[in-house]
PDB file of C-alpha atoms in Angstrom:
ATOM      1  CA  UNK A   1      16.357   7.969  32.404  1.00 81.00           C
ATOM      2  CA  UNK A   2      13.435   6.659  30.440  1.00 79.00           C
ATOM      3  CA  UNK A   3      15.578   3.818  29.062  1.00 80.00           C
ATOM      4  CA  UNK A   4      16.727   2.853  32.523  1.00 79.00           C
ATOM      5  CA  UNK A   5      13.147   2.807  33.767  1.00 77.00           C
ATOM      6  CA  UNK A   6      12.154   0.492  30.850  1.00 73.00           C
ATOM      7  CA  UNK A   7      15.172  -1.678  31.573  1.00 72.00           C
ATOM      8  CA  UNK A   8      13.618  -2.580  34.937  1.00 69.00           C
ATOM      9  CA  UNK A   9      11.098  -4.512  32.851  1.00 67.00           C
ATOM     10  CA  UNK A  10      13.768  -6.246  30.789  1.00 68.00           C
ATOM     11  CA  UNK A  11      13.893  -9.991  30.079  1.00 72.00           C
ATOM     12  CA  UNK A  12      17.493 -10.236  31.446  1.00 76.00           C
ATOM     13  CA  UNK A  13      17.149 -11.561  34.995  1.00 75.00           C
ATOM     14  CA  UNK A  14      18.995  -9.304  37.477  1.00 71.00           C
ATOM     15  CA  UNK A  15      19.417  -6.264  35.311  1.00 75.00           C
ATOM     16  CA  UNK A  16      16.388  -4.551  36.790  1.00 74.00           C
ATOM     17  CA  UNK A  17      18.095  -3.929  40.138  1.00 76.00           C
ATOM     18  CA  UNK A  18      21.152  -2.440  38.488  1.00 79.00           C
ATOM     19  CA  UNK A  19      18.911  -0.197  36.422  1.00 80.00           C
ATOM     20  CA  UNK A  20      17.088   1.085  39.505  1.00 79.00           C
ATOM     21  CA  UNK A  21      20.408   1.905  41.235  1.00 83.00           C
ATOM     22  CA  UNK A  22      21.715   3.721  38.155  1.00 85.00           C
ATOM     23  CA  UNK A  23      18.437   5.605  37.745  1.00 82.00           C
ATOM     24  CA  UNK A  24      18.581   6.750  41.425  1.00 82.00           C
ATOM     25  CA  UNK A  25      22.088   8.130  40.947  1.00 87.00           C
ATOM     26  CA  UNK A  26      21.063   9.851  37.729  1.00 86.00           C
ATOM     27  CA  UNK A  27      17.970  11.535  39.230  1.00 83.00           C
ATOM     28  CA  UNK A  28      20.142  13.033  42.054  1.00 85.00           C
ATOM     29  CA  UNK A  29      22.146  15.100  39.563  1.00 90.00           C
ATOM     30  CA  UNK A  30      19.282  16.078  37.222  1.00 88.00           C
ATOM     31  CA  UNK A  31      18.314  19.736  36.996  1.00 90.00           C
ATOM     32  CA  UNK A  32      14.839  20.391  38.451  1.00 87.00           C
ATOM     33  CA  UNK A  33      13.041  21.108  35.140  1.00 89.00           C
ATOM     34  CA  UNK A  34      14.517  18.057  33.506  1.00 88.00           C
ATOM     35  CA  UNK A  35      13.582  15.860  36.495  1.00 86.00           C
ATOM     36  CA  UNK A  36       9.948  17.080  36.155  1.00 88.00           C
ATOM     37  CA  UNK A  37       9.876  16.195  32.472  1.00 88.00           C
ATOM     38  CA  UNK A  38      11.235  12.734  33.141  1.00 84.00           C
ATOM     39  CA  UNK A  39       8.780  12.223  36.006  1.00 83.00           C
ATOM     40  CA  UNK A  40       5.880  13.124  33.689  1.00 86.00           C
ATOM     41  CA  UNK A  41       6.963  10.366  31.278  1.00 82.00           C
ATOM     42  CA  UNK A  42       7.362   7.814  34.013  1.00 79.00           C
ATOM     43  CA  UNK A  43       4.088   8.632  35.760  1.00 82.00           C
ATOM     44  CA  UNK A  44       1.983   8.416  32.546  1.00 84.00           C
ATOM     45  CA  UNK A  45       3.715   5.351  30.926  1.00 79.00           C
ATOM     46  CA  UNK A  46       2.641   1.818  31.632  1.00 76.00           C
ATOM     47  CA  UNK A  47       4.854  -1.097  30.466  1.00 72.00           C
ATOM     48  CA  UNK A  48       3.369  -4.525  29.828  1.00 69.00           C
ATOM     49  CA  UNK A  49       5.136  -7.368  31.558  1.00 65.00           C
ATOM     50  CA  UNK A  50       7.667  -9.028  29.232  1.00 62.00           C
ATOM     51  CA  UNK A  51       6.757 -12.432  27.838  1.00 63.00           C
ATOM     52  CA  UNK A  52       8.917 -15.406  27.372  1.00 63.00           C
ATOM     53  CA  UNK A  53      11.645 -16.961  29.485  1.00 69.00           C
ATOM     54  CA  UNK A  54      13.996 -14.749  31.486  1.00 77.00           C
ATOM     55  CA  UNK A  55      17.680 -14.673  30.542  1.00 84.00           C
ATOM     56  CA  UNK A  56      20.303 -14.929  33.290  1.00 84.00           C
ATOM     57  CA  UNK A  57      22.494 -11.839  33.325  1.00 83.00           C
ATOM     58  CA  UNK A  58      25.460 -13.977  34.397  1.00 86.00           C
ATOM     59  CA  UNK A  59      25.076 -16.126  31.232  1.00 90.00           C
ATOM     60  CA  UNK A  60      24.936 -13.062  29.074  1.00 90.00           C
ATOM     61  CA  UNK A  61      28.060 -11.473  30.506  1.00 89.00           C
ATOM     62  CA  UNK A  62      29.965 -14.738  30.546  1.00 93.00           C
ATOM     63  CA  UNK A  63      29.198 -15.439  26.884  1.00 94.00           C
ATOM     64  CA  UNK A  64      29.995 -11.869  25.917  1.00 93.00           C
ATOM     65  CA  UNK A  65      33.341 -11.932  27.762  1.00 93.00           C
ATOM     66  CA  UNK A  66      34.276 -15.283  26.186  1.00 95.00           C
ATOM     67  CA  UNK A  67      33.337 -13.986  22.686  1.00 95.00           C
ATOM     68  CA  UNK A  68      35.434 -10.871  23.130  1.00 94.00           C
ATOM     69  CA  UNK A  69      38.387 -12.818  24.487  1.00 94.00           C
ATOM     70  CA  UNK A  70      38.104 -15.623  21.927  1.00 96.00           C
ATOM     71  CA  UNK A  71      37.830 -18.349  24.547  1.00 96.00           C
ATOM     72  CA  UNK A  72      35.937 -21.592  24.171  1.00 97.00           C
ATOM     73  CA  UNK A  73      32.766 -22.104  26.247  1.00 97.00           C
ATOM     74  CA  UNK A  74      30.979 -25.219  27.589  1.00 97.00           C
ATOM     75  CA  UNK A  75      27.319 -25.236  28.673  1.00 97.00           C
ATOM     76  CA  UNK A  76      24.202 -27.351  29.050  1.00 96.00           C
ATOM     77  CA  UNK A  77      21.559 -26.836  26.453  1.00 95.00           C
ATOM     78  CA  UNK A  78      17.863 -27.771  26.149  1.00 91.00           C
ATOM     79  CA  UNK A  79      16.767 -28.283  22.492  1.00 84.00           C
ATOM     80  CA  UNK A  80      13.395 -27.401  21.136  1.00 72.00           C
ATOM     81  CA  UNK A  81      12.028 -30.947  21.709  1.00 71.00           C
ATOM     82  CA  UNK A  82      13.235 -31.016  25.347  1.00 78.00           C
ATOM     83  CA  UNK A  83      16.393 -33.052  24.650  1.00 83.00           C
ATOM     84  CA  UNK A  84      19.298 -31.960  26.830  1.00 89.00           C
ATOM     85  CA  UNK A  85      23.050 -32.196  26.358  1.00 92.00           C
ATOM     86  CA  UNK A  86      26.358 -30.454  26.726  1.00 95.00           C
ATOM     87  CA  UNK A  87      27.724 -28.166  24.007  1.00 96.00           C
ATOM     88  CA  UNK A  88      31.320 -27.027  23.356  1.00 97.00           C
ATOM     89  CA  UNK A  89      31.495 -23.936  21.222  1.00 97.00           C
ATOM     90  CA  UNK A  90      33.550 -21.053  20.029  1.00 97.00           C
ATOM     91  CA  UNK A  91      31.310 -18.004  20.801  1.00 97.00           C
ATOM     92  CA  UNK A  92      31.237 -15.095  18.358  1.00 96.00           C
ATOM     93  CA  UNK A  93      28.173 -12.815  18.806  1.00 95.00           C
ATOM     94  CA  UNK A  94      25.129 -12.242  20.906  1.00 93.00           C
ATOM     95  CA  UNK A  95      22.056 -11.288  18.863  1.00 89.00           C
ATOM     96  CA  UNK A  96      18.872  -9.793  20.358  1.00 84.00           C
ATOM     97  CA  UNK A  97      15.730 -10.535  18.470  1.00 76.00           C
ATOM     98  CA  UNK A  98      12.551  -9.185  20.023  1.00 67.00           C
ATOM     99  CA  UNK A  99      12.667 -10.194  23.659  1.00 73.00           C
ATOM    100  CA  UNK A 100      15.033 -13.136  23.135  1.00 80.00           C
ATOM    101  CA  UNK A 101      18.818 -13.371  23.229  1.00 88.00           C
ATOM    102  CA  UNK A 102      20.714 -15.711  20.842  1.00 92.00           C
ATOM    103  CA  UNK A 103      24.294 -16.825  20.662  1.00 95.00           C
ATOM    104  CA  UNK A 104      25.981 -17.366  17.324  1.00 95.00           C
ATOM    105  CA  UNK A 105      28.794 -19.824  17.774  1.00 97.00           C
ATOM    106  CA  UNK A 106      30.837 -22.459  16.050  1.00 97.00           C
ATOM    107  CA  UNK A 107      29.868 -25.871  17.443  1.00 97.00           C
ATOM    108  CA  UNK A 108      33.037 -27.870  17.953  1.00 96.00           C
ATOM    109  CA  UNK A 109      31.318 -31.233  18.031  1.00 94.00           C
ATOM    110  CA  UNK A 110      29.136 -30.647  14.920  1.00 93.00           C
ATOM    111  CA  UNK A 111      31.790 -28.641  13.065  1.00 95.00           C
ATOM    112  CA  UNK A 112      29.307 -26.029  11.916  1.00 95.00           C
ATOM    113  CA  UNK A 113      27.760 -22.706  12.848  1.00 95.00           C
ATOM    114  CA  UNK A 114      24.892 -22.974  15.316  1.00 94.00           C
ATOM    115  CA  UNK A 115      22.417 -20.546  16.932  1.00 93.00           C
ATOM    116  CA  UNK A 116      21.537 -21.028  20.600  1.00 94.00           C
ATOM    117  CA  UNK A 117      18.846 -19.419  22.718  1.00 91.00           C
ATOM    118  CA  UNK A 118      20.640 -18.029  25.756  1.00 92.00           C
ATOM    119  CA  UNK A 119      17.572 -18.714  28.034  1.00 90.00           C
ATOM    120  CA  UNK A 120      17.976 -22.484  27.228  1.00 92.00           C
ATOM    121  CA  UNK A 121      21.576 -22.574  28.372  1.00 94.00           C
ATOM    122  CA  UNK A 122      22.720 -23.620  31.873  1.00 93.00           C
ATOM    123  CA  UNK A 123      25.981 -23.944  33.787  1.00 94.00           C
ATOM    124  CA  UNK A 124      27.903 -21.695  31.374  1.00 95.00           C
ATOM    125  CA  UNK A 125      31.595 -22.377  31.863  1.00 96.00           C
ATOM    126  CA  UNK A 126      34.252 -20.170  30.272  1.00 95.00           C
ATOM    127  CA  UNK A 127      37.285 -22.383  29.688  1.00 96.00           C
ATOM    128  CA  UNK A 128      40.933 -21.325  29.333  1.00 94.00           C
ATOM    129  CA  UNK A 129      41.139 -22.667  25.770  1.00 96.00           C
ATOM    130  CA  UNK A 130      41.627 -19.831  23.310  1.00 96.00           C
ATOM    131  CA  UNK A 131      40.706 -20.170  19.640  1.00 96.00           C
ATOM    132  CA  UNK A 132      41.741 -18.533  16.382  1.00 96.00           C
ATOM    133  CA  UNK A 133      38.754 -16.675  14.890  1.00 95.00           C
ATOM    134  CA  UNK A 134      37.419 -18.164  11.662  1.00 95.00           C
ATOM    135  CA  UNK A 135      35.515 -16.197   8.965  1.00 95.00           C
ATOM    136  CA  UNK A 136      32.176 -15.464  10.616  1.00 93.00           C
ATOM    137  CA  UNK A 137      28.873 -14.934   8.764  1.00 92.00           C
ATOM    138  CA  UNK A 138      26.911 -11.781   9.296  1.00 91.00           C
ATOM    139  CA  UNK A 139      25.489 -12.461  12.815  1.00 90.00           C
ATOM    140  CA  UNK A 140      22.184 -10.662  12.387  1.00 85.00           C
ATOM    141  CA  UNK A 141      21.421 -12.182   8.971  1.00 82.00           C
ATOM    142  CA  UNK A 142      22.545 -15.717  10.035  1.00 86.00           C
ATOM    143  CA  UNK A 143      20.273 -15.638  13.120  1.00 84.00           C
ATOM    144  CA  UNK A 144      17.433 -14.210  11.094  1.00 77.00           C
ATOM    145  CA  UNK A 145      17.721 -16.990   8.559  1.00 75.00           C
ATOM    146  CA  UNK A 146      17.964 -19.619  11.282  1.00 77.00           C
ATOM    147  CA  UNK A 147      14.945 -18.342  13.169  1.00 73.00           C
ATOM    148  CA  UNK A 148      12.822 -18.156  10.049  1.00 63.00           C
ATOM    149  CA  UNK A 149      12.796 -21.835   9.358  1.00 57.00           C
ATOM    150  CA  UNK A 150      14.486 -23.693  12.178  1.00 60.00           C
ATOM    151  CA  UNK A 151      12.627 -26.565  13.824  1.00 58.00           C
ATOM    152  CA  UNK A 152       9.468 -26.273  11.683  1.00 68.00           C
ATOM    153  CA  UNK A 153       7.774 -28.979   9.654  1.00 78.00           C
ATOM    154  CA  UNK A 154       7.338 -26.797   6.605  1.00 85.00           C
ATOM    155  CA  UNK A 155       9.356 -24.015   4.973  1.00 87.00           C
ATOM    156  CA  UNK A 156       7.154 -21.683   2.981  1.00 90.00           C
ATOM    157  CA  UNK A 157       8.312 -19.318   0.267  1.00 93.00           C
ATOM    158  CA  UNK A 158       5.879 -16.827  -1.203  1.00 94.00           C
ATOM    159  CA  UNK A 159       6.171 -13.800  -3.475  1.00 95.00           C
ATOM    160  CA  UNK A 160       4.032 -10.790  -2.352  1.00 95.00           C
ATOM    161  CA  UNK A 161       2.842  -7.766  -4.238  1.00 94.00           C
ATOM    162  CA  UNK A 162       3.854  -5.453  -1.351  1.00 93.00           C
ATOM    163  CA  UNK A 163       7.055  -3.437  -0.514  1.00 92.00           C
ATOM    164  CA  UNK A 164       9.545  -5.350   1.576  1.00 91.00           C
ATOM    165  CA  UNK A 165       9.558  -2.677   4.318  1.00 90.00           C
ATOM    166  CA  UNK A 166       5.783  -2.853   4.648  1.00 91.00           C
ATOM    167  CA  UNK A 167       5.873  -6.645   5.102  1.00 91.00           C
ATOM    168  CA  UNK A 168       8.772  -6.443   7.576  1.00 88.00           C
ATOM    169  CA  UNK A 169       6.587  -4.166   9.756  1.00 88.00           C
ATOM    170  CA  UNK A 170       4.127  -7.109  10.075  1.00 89.00           C
ATOM    171  CA  UNK A 171       6.546 -10.052  10.135  1.00 87.00           C
ATOM    172  CA  UNK A 172       9.031 -10.050  13.049  1.00 79.00           C
ATOM    173  CA  UNK A 173      12.517 -11.364  12.298  1.00 75.00           C
ATOM    174  CA  UNK A 174      11.883 -14.317  14.581  1.00 72.00           C
ATOM    175  CA  UNK A 175       9.108 -15.442  12.264  1.00 79.00           C
ATOM    176  CA  UNK A 176      10.410 -15.069   8.759  1.00 82.00           C
ATOM    177  CA  UNK A 177      12.880 -13.447   6.358  1.00 84.00           C
ATOM    178  CA  UNK A 178      11.730 -10.808   3.870  1.00 88.00           C
ATOM    179  CA  UNK A 179      13.861  -9.970   0.776  1.00 89.00           C
ATOM    180  CA  UNK A 180      13.182  -7.367  -1.849  1.00 91.00           C
ATOM    181  CA  UNK A 181      12.019  -8.520  -5.308  1.00 91.00           C
ATOM    182  CA  UNK A 182      11.636  -5.233  -6.998  1.00 84.00           C
ATOM    183  CA  UNK A 183      10.303  -1.814  -5.822  1.00 84.00           C
ATOM    184  CA  UNK A 184       6.878  -3.040  -4.806  1.00 90.00           C
ATOM    185  CA  UNK A 185       7.365  -6.801  -4.445  1.00 93.00           C
ATOM    186  CA  UNK A 186       9.161  -9.020  -1.959  1.00 94.00           C
ATOM    187  CA  UNK A 187       9.729 -12.689  -1.108  1.00 93.00           C
ATOM    188  CA  UNK A 188       8.869 -14.117   2.355  1.00 92.00           C
ATOM    189  CA  UNK A 189      10.573 -17.271   3.613  1.00 89.00           C
ATOM    190  CA  UNK A 190       9.255 -18.633   6.890  1.00 87.00           C
ATOM    191  CA  UNK A 191       8.921 -21.815   8.898  1.00 82.00           C
ATOM    192  CA  UNK A 192       5.578 -23.254  10.117  1.00 85.00           C
ATOM    193  CA  UNK A 193       3.999 -26.274  11.597  1.00 82.00           C
ATOM    194  CA  UNK A 194       0.496 -25.151  10.508  1.00 87.00           C
ATOM    195  CA  UNK A 195       0.048 -24.576   6.786  1.00 90.00           C
ATOM    196  CA  UNK A 196      -3.564 -23.443   7.211  1.00 91.00           C
ATOM    197  CA  UNK A 197      -2.581 -20.787   9.747  1.00 90.00           C
ATOM    198  CA  UNK A 198       0.322 -19.733   7.577  1.00 90.00           C
ATOM    199  CA  UNK A 199      -2.033 -19.360   4.554  1.00 91.00           C
ATOM    200  CA  UNK A 200      -4.344 -17.111   6.627  1.00 91.00           C
ATOM    201  CA  UNK A 201      -1.525 -14.859   7.679  1.00 91.00           C
ATOM    202  CA  UNK A 202       0.112 -14.641   4.219  1.00 91.00           C
ATOM    203  CA  UNK A 203      -3.110 -13.720   2.555  1.00 90.00           C
ATOM    204  CA  UNK A 204      -3.359 -10.722   4.928  1.00 90.00           C
ATOM    205  CA  UNK A 205       0.035  -9.368   3.912  1.00 92.00           C
ATOM    206  CA  UNK A 206      -0.636  -8.427   0.281  1.00 90.00           C
ATOM    207  CA  UNK A 207      -3.383  -8.212  -2.364  1.00 89.00           C
ATOM    208  CA  UNK A 208      -1.612 -10.724  -4.543  1.00 91.00           C
ATOM    209  CA  UNK A 209       0.308 -13.785  -3.317  1.00 91.00           C
ATOM    210  CA  UNK A 210       2.303 -16.259  -5.446  1.00 94.00           C
ATOM    211  CA  UNK A 211       3.279 -19.500  -3.762  1.00 93.00           C
ATOM    212  CA  UNK A 212       6.781 -20.640  -4.679  1.00 93.00           C
ATOM    213  CA  UNK A 213       6.770 -23.666  -2.240  1.00 90.00           C
ATOM    214  CA  UNK A 214       5.409 -25.908  -0.922  1.00 91.00           C
ATOM    215  CA  UNK A 215       2.475 -27.073  -3.120  1.00 91.00           C
ATOM    216  CA  UNK A 216       0.518 -27.931  -0.025  1.00 93.00           C
ATOM    217  CA  UNK A 217       0.329 -24.225   0.845  1.00 93.00           C
ATOM    218  CA  UNK A 218      -1.716 -23.766  -2.398  1.00 92.00           C
ATOM    219  CA  UNK A 219      -4.132 -26.404  -1.236  1.00 92.00           C
ATOM    220  CA  UNK A 220      -4.502 -24.606   2.166  1.00 91.00           C
ATOM    221  CA  UNK A 221      -5.235 -21.327   0.379  1.00 90.00           C
ATOM    222  CA  UNK A 222      -7.842 -23.089  -1.798  1.00 90.00           C
ATOM    223  CA  UNK A 223      -9.613 -24.276   1.355  1.00 91.00           C
ATOM    224  CA  UNK A 224      -9.670 -20.751   2.699  1.00 88.00           C
ATOM    225  CA  UNK A 225     -10.981 -19.409  -0.572  1.00 86.00           C
ATOM    226  CA  UNK A 226     -13.805 -21.946  -0.613  1.00 90.00           C
TER     227      UNK A 226
END
């Protein structure tokens, strides 16, 4: 019941109404004491409005159905810089990162794996062309790697004197990739357009920071130190 209530605030456009209907049916069959406990949670919980673009529930279900049935998909797509075009893909997995939905697919025109933001798709058309599945990379890891550096001017790599789990708590998967480098050390790989801002955030993550690349990040840190 609590999950259904939170789903009414979801970033998937149209799923809120379905959640309300399901919640109403569930509350009708709840025992009285349980209904009171759920009501207490609902009455005292405030959810912040979700940020970011809303995802069309139709696009989500169409892409999921095509991926499950191994059917090619065609859709319009808006790239990061605003450029638009049509894509023909073999869909494999939907990956949810934070409040955004991503599609991992094989791009037929570019002959390579690509990651697409579902909220940037339009006119999703499920074709009748079936495809034979090819070896697929780990969807979560592939999307995590893509989101960490994609579309940024600089890719930074730093070694931190902090446990990987502690750094992951502060660095969302949509920002960077954290890998273990020993029991109390880790390596952070991330993309950025602002080296000065990246230096500021990196220095807050650990007591000791070693810059692997790029050299310009060292210069930014020197400016902050001065």
